[in-house]
mmCIF file of C-alpha atoms in Angstrom:
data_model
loop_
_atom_site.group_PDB
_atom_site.id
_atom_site.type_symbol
_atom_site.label_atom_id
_atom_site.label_comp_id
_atom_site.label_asym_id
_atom_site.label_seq_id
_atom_site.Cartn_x
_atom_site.Cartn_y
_atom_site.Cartn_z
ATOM 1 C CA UNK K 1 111.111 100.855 112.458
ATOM 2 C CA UNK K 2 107.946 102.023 114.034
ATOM 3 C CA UNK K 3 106.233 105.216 112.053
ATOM 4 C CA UNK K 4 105.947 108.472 114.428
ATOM 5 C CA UNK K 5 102.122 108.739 114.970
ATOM 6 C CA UNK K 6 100.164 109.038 117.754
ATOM 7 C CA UNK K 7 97.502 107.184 116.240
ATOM 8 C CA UNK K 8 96.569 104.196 114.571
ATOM 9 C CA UNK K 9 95.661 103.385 110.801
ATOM 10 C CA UNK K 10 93.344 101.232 109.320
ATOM 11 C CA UNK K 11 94.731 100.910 105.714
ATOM 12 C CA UNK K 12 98.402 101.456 104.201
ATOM 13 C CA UNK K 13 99.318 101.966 100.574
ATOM 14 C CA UNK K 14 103.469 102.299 99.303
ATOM 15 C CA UNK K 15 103.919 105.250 95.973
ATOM 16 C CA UNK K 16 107.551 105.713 94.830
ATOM 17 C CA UNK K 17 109.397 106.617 97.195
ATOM 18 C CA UNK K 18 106.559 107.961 99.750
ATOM 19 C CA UNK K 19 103.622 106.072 101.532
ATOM 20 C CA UNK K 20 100.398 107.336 103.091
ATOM 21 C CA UNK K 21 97.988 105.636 105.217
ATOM 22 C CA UNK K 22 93.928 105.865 106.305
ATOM 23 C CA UNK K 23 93.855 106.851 110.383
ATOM 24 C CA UNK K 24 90.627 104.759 112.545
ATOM 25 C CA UNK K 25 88.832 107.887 111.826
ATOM 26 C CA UNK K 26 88.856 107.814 107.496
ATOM 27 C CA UNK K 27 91.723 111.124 107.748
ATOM 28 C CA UNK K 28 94.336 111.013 105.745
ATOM 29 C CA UNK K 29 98.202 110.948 106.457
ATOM 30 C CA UNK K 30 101.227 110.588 103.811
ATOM 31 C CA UNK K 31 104.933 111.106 104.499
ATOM 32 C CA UNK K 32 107.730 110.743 102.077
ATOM 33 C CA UNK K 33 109.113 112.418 99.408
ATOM 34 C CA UNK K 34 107.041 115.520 98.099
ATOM 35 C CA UNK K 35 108.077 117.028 95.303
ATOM 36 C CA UNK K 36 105.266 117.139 93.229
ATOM 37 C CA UNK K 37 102.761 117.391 95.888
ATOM 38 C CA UNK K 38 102.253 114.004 96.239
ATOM 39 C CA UNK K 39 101.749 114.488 99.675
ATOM 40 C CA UNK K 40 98.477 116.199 99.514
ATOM 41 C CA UNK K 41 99.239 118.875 102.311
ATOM 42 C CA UNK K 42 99.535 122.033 100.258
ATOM 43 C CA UNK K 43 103.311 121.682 100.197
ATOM 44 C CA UNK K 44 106.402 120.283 98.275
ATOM 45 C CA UNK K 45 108.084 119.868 101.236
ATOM 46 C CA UNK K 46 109.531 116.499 101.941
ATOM 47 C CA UNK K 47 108.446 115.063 105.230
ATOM 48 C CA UNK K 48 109.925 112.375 107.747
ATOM 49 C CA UNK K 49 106.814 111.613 109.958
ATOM 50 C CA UNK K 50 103.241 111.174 108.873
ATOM 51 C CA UNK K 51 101.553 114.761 107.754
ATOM 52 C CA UNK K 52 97.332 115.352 107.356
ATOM 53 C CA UNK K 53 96.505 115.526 104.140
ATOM 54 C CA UNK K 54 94.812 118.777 103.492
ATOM 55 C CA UNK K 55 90.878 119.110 103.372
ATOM 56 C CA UNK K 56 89.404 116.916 106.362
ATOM 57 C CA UNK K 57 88.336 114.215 103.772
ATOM 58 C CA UNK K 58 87.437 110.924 105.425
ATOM 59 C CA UNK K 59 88.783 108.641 103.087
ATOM 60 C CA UNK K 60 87.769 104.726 102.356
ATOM 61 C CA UNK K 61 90.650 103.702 99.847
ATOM 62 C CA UNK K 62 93.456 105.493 99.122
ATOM 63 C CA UNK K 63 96.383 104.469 96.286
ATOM 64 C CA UNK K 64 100.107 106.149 96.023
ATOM 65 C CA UNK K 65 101.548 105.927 92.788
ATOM 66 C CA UNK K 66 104.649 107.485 91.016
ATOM 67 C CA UNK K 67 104.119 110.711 92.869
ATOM 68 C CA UNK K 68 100.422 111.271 92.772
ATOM 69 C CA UNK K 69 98.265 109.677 94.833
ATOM 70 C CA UNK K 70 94.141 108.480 94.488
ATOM 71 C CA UNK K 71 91.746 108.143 96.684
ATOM 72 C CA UNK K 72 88.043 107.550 97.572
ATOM 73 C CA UNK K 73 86.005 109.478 99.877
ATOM 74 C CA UNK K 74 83.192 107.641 102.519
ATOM 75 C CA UNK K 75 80.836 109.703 100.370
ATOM 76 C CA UNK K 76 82.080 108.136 97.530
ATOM 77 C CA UNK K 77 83.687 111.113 95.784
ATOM 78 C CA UNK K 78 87.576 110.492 94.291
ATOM 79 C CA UNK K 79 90.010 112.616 95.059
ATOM 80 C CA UNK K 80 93.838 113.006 92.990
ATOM 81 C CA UNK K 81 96.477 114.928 94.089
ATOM 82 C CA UNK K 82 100.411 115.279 93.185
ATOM 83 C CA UNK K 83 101.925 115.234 89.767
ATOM 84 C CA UNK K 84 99.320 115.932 87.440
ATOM 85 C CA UNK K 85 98.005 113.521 84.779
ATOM 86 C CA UNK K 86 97.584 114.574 81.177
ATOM 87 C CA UNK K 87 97.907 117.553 79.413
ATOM 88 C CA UNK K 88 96.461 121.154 80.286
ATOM 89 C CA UNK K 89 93.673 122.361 77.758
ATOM 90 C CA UNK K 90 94.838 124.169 75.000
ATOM 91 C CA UNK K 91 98.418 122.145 75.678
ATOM 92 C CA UNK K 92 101.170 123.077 77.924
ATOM 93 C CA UNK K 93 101.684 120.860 81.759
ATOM 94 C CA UNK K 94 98.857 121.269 84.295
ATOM 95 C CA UNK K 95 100.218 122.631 87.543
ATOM 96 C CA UNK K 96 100.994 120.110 90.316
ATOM 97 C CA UNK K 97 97.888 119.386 92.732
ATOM 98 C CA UNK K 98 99.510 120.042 96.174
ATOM 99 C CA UNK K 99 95.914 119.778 97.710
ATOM 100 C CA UNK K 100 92.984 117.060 97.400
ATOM 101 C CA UNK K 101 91.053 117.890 93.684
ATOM 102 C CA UNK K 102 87.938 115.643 93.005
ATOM 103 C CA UNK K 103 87.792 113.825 89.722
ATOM 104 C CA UNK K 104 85.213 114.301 86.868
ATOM 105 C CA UNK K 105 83.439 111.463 85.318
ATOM 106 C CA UNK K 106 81.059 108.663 87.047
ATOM 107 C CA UNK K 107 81.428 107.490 90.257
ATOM 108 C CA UNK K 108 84.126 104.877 91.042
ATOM 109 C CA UNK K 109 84.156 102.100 93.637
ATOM 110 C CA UNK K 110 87.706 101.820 93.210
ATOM 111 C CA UNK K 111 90.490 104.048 92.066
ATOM 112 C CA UNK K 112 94.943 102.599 91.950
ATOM 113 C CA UNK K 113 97.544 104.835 91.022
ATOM 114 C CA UNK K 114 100.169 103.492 88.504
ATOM 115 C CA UNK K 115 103.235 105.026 86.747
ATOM 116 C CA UNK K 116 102.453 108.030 85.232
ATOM 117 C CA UNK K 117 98.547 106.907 85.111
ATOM 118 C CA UNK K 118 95.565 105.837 87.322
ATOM 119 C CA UNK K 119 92.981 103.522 86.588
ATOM 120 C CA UNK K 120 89.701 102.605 88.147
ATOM 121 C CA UNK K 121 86.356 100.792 88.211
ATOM 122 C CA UNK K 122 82.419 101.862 88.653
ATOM 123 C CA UNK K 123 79.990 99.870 90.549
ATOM 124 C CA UNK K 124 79.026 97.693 87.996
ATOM 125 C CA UNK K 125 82.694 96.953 86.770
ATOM 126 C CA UNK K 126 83.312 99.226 83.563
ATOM 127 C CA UNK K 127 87.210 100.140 83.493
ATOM 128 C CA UNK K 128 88.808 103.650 83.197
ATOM 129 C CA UNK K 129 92.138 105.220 82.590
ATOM 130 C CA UNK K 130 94.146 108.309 82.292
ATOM 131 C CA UNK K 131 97.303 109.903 82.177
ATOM 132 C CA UNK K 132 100.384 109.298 80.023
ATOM 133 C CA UNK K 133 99.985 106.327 77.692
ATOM 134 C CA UNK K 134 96.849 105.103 79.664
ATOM 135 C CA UNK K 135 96.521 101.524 78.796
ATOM 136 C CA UNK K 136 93.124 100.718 76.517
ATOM 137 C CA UNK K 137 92.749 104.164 75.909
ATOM 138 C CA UNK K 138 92.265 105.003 71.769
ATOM 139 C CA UNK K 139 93.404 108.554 70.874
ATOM 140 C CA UNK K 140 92.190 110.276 67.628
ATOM 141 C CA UNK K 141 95.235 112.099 67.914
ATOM 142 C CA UNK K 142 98.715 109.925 68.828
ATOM 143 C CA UNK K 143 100.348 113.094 68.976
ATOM 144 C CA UNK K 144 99.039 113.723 72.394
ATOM 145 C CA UNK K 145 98.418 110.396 73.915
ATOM 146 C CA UNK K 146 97.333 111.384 77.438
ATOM 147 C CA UNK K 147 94.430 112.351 78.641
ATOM 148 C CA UNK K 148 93.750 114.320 82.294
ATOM 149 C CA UNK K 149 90.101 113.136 82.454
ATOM 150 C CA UNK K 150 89.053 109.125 83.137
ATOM 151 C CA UNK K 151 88.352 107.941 79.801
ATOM 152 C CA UNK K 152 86.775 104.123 79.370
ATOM 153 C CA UNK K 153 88.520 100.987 78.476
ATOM 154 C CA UNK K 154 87.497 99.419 75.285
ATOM 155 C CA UNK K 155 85.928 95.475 75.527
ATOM 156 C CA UNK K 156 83.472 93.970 77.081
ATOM 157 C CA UNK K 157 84.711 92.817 80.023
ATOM 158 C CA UNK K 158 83.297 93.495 84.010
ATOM 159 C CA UNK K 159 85.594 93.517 86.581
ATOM 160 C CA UNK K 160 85.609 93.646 90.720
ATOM 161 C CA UNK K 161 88.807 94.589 91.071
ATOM 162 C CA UNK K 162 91.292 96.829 89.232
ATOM 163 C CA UNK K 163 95.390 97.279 89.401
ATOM 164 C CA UNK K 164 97.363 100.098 87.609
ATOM 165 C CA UNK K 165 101.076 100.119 86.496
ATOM 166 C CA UNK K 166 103.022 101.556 84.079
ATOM 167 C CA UNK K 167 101.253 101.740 80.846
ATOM 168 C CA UNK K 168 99.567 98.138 81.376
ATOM 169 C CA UNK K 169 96.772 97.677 83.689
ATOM 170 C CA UNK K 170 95.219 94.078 85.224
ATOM 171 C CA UNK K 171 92.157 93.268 87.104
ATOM 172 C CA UNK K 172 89.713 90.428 87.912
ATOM 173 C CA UNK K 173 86.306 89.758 86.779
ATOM 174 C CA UNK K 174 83.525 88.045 88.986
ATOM 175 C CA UNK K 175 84.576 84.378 88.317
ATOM 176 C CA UNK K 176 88.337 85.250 89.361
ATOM 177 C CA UNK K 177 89.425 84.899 85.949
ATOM 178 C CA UNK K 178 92.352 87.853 86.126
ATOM 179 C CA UNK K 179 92.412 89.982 82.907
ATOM 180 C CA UNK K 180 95.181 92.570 81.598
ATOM 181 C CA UNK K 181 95.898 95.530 78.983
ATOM 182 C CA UNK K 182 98.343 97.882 77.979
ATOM 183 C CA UNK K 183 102.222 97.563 77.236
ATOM 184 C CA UNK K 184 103.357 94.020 76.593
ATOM 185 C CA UNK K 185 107.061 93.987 75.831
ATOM 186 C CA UNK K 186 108.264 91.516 79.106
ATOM 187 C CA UNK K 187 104.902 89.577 78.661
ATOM 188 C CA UNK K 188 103.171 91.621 81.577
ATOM 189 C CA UNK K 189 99.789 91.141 80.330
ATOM 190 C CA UNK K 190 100.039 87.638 80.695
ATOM 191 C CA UNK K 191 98.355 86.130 77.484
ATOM 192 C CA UNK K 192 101.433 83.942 76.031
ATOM 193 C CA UNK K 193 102.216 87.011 73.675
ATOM 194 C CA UNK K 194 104.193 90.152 73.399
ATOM 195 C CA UNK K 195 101.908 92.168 71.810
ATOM 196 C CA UNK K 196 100.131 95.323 73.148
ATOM 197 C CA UNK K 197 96.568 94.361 74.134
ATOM 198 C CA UNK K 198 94.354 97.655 73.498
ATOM 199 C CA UNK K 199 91.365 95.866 75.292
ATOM 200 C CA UNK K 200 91.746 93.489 78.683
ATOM 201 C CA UNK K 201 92.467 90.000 77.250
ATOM 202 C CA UNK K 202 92.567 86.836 79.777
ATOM 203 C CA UNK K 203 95.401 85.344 81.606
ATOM 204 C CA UNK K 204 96.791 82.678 79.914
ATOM 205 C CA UNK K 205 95.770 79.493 81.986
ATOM 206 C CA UNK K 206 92.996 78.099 84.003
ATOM 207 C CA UNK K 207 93.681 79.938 87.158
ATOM 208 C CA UNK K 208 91.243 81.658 89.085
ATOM 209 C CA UNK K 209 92.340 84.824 91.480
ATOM 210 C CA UNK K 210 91.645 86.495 94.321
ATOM 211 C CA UNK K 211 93.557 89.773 93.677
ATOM 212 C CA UNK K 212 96.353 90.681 91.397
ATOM 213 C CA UNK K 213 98.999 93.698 91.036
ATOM 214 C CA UNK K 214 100.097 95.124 88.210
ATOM 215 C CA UNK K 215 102.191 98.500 90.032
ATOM 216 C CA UNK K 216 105.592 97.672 88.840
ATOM 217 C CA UNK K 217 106.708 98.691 85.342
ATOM 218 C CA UNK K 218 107.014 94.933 83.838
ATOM 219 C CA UNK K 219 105.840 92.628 85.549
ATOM 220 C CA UNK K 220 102.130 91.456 87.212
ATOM 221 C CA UNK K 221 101.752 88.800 90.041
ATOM 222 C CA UNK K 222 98.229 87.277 91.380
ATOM 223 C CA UNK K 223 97.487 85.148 94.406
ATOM 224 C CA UNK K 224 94.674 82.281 93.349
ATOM 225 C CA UNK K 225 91.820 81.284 95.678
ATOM 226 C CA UNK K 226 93.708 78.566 97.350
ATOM 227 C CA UNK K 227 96.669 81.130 98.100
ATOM 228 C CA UNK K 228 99.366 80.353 95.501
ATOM 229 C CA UNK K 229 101.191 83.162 94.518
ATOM 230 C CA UNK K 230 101.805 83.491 90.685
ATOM 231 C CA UNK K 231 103.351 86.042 88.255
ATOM 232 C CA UNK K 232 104.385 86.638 85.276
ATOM 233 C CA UNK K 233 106.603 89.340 82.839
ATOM 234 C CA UNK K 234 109.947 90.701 83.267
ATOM 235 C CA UNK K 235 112.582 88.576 86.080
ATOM 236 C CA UNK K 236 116.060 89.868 84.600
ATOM 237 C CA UNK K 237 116.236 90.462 88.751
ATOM 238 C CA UNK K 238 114.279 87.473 89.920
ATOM 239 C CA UNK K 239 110.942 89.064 90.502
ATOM 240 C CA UNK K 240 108.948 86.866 89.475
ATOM 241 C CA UNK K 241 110.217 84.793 92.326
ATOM 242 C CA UNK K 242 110.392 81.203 90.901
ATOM 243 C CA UNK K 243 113.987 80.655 91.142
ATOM 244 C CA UNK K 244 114.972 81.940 87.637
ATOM 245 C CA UNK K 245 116.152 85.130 85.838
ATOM 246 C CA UNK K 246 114.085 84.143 82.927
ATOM 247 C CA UNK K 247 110.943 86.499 81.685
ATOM 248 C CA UNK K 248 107.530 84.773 80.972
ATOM 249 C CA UNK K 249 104.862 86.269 78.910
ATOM 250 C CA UNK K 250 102.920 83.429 81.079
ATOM 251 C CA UNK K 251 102.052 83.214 84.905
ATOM 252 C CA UNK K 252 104.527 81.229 86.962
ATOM 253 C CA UNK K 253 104.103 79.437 90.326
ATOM 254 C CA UNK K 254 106.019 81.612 92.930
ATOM 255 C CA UNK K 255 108.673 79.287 94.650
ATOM 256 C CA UNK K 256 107.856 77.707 97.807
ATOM 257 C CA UNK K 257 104.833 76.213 99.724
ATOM 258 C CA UNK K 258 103.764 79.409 101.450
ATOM 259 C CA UNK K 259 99.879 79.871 101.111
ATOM 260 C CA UNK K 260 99.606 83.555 100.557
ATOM 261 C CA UNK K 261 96.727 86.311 101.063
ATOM 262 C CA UNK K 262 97.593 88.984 98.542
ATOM 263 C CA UNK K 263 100.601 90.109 96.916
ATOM 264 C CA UNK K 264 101.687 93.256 95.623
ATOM 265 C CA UNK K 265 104.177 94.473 92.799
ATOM 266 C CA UNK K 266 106.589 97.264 93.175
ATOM 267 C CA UNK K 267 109.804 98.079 90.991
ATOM 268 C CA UNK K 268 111.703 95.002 89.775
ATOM 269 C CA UNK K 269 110.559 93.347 92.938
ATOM 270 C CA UNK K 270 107.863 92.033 94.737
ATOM 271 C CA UNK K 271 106.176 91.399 98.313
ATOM 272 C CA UNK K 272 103.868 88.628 99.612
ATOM 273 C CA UNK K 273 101.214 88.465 102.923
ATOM 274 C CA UNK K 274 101.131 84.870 103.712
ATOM 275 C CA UNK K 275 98.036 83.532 105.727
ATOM 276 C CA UNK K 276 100.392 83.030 109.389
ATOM 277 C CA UNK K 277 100.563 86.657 108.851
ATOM 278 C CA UNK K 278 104.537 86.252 107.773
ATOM 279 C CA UNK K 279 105.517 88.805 105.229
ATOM 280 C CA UNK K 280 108.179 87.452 101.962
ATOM 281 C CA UNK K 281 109.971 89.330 99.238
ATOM 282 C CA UNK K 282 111.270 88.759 96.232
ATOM 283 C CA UNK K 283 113.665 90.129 93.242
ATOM 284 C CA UNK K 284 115.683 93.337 93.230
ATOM 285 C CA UNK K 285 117.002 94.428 96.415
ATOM 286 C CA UNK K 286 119.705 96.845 96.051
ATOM 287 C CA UNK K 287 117.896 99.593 98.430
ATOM 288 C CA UNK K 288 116.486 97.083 101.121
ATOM 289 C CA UNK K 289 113.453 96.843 99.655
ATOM 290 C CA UNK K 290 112.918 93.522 100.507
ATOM 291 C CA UNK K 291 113.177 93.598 104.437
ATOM 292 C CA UNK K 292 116.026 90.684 104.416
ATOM 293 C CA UNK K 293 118.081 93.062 105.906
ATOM 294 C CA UNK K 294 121.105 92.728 103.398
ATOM 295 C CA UNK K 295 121.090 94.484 99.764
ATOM 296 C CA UNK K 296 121.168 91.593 97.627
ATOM 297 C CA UNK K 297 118.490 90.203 95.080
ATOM 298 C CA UNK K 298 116.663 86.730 95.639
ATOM 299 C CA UNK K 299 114.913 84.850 93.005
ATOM 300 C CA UNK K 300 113.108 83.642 95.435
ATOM 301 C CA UNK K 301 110.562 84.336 98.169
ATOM 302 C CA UNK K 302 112.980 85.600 101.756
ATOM 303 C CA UNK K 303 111.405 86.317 105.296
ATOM 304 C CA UNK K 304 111.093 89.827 106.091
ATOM 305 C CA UNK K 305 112.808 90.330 108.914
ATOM 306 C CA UNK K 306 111.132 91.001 112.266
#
């Protein structure tokens, strides 16, 4: 179904269970649910057609999340808004942020919103976290592990691009190599273990990427230079998309000879761009989440339909 604008955008990004969009112009729009402000137009109100967020920001990137939402400025400022991140000073819950707030700490080229965290990456490629559990984040204090304010990632490692999702975070460095922290139960950090990784450790394999997505709870995919689609983590609902229902702590070839252009994680499932423009999904799909037009899961990658 076509979304009631009278405009057009230039850039798209899917939160929880609300999505937002950058117009031709660098505004702003988000529509959705709203409850915790995630909307960014000074309400909670829930809203069935595209709404401005507030402040006239011209906006280069922006990234939903749970139900707060990240974005950078043309000036290059970032901007947060929605359910706040990390504890107030003092202790206590910080008041939702139903408008635009800019973020302290250095400059970011790019900022995703995860589950319950964000995570994001300077110019020259030095990781950052906050929020609840923020992955790579050490804590003097494990009483109160969460953090409102972008604190850095421990190792040594530089990346180009950066993914947030609940608790774990991947990226890739400037040789495509694709790199992961955080939470490690389902094997989402992709190293052949289980165990947490408290600084980004390498994919297991010799795989070079393009982009990867690490926005669902469990599980990461990747697409590699020459456009296969691989992931790896939790598939007790076939997300990972190779046929199976079994998890893997290592990447896995997604099903298939479609040559694909990025691919993106959401909750137990997960979508694919393929380079004839043709649009698969994968994994859970009791809500119609995967566009097949039925409710059913697929292990394996199914045409959106048109």
């Amino acid at each position: 179904m076509r979304v009631a604008a009278a405009f057009d955008f230039e850039a798209i990004t899917a939160g929880f269970d609300y999505t937002c969009g950058i117009a031709t112009n660098g505004a702003a729009y988000c529509w959705g649910a709203n409850f915790n402000g995630e909307l960014g137009d000074g309400t909670t109100t829930n809203r069935t057609a595209p709404v401005a967020v507030a402040g006239g920001l011209a906006f280069r990137s922006l990234s939903a999340g749970e139900a707060h939402t990240c974005g950078i400025t043309t000036g290059g400022t970032t901007y947060c808004w929605g359910a706040p991140l990390g504890p107030a000073p003092g202790g206590g819950v910080l008041p939702n942020l139903l408008r635009p707030t800019a973020l302290s700490g250095p400059g970011f080229k790019e900022v995703s919103a995860g589950y319950e965290i964000a995570c994001a990456i300077t110019v020259g490629g030095a990781q950052y976290c906050w929020g609840l559990y923020p992955p790579g984040v050490d804590f003097a204090d494990s009483t109160v592990p969460s953090t409102a304010v972008p604190e850095p990632v421990g190792g040594a490692v530089t990346l180009r691009s950066i993914s947030a999702g609940h608790k774990h975070a991947c990226g890739v460095a400037a040789d495509g190599r694709a790199y992961c922290w955080g939470r490690n139960q389902t094997g989402q950090v992709g190293d052949s273990s289980r165990i947490y990784a408290n600084d980004p450790v390498a994919v297991a394999g010799a795989l070079t990427f393009g982009s990867v997505s690490a926005h669902s709870p469990g599980h990461s995919c990747g697409v590699t230079d020459s456009g296969t689609a691989y992931c790896w983590g939790a598939n007790h609902l076939g997300q990972l998309g190779n046929g199976s229902d079994s998890t893997s702590p290592v990447p896995k070839p997604v099903a298939g000879t479609h040559a694909f252009t990025d691919v993106t994680t959401g909750f137990n499932h997960t979508c694919g761009l393929t380079t004839e423009g043709d649009v698969y999904c994968w994994g859970y799909g009791g809500f119609g989440q995967l566009g097949s037009g039925t409710f059913t899961d697929t292990r394996q990658p199914q045409a959106v339909r048109r």
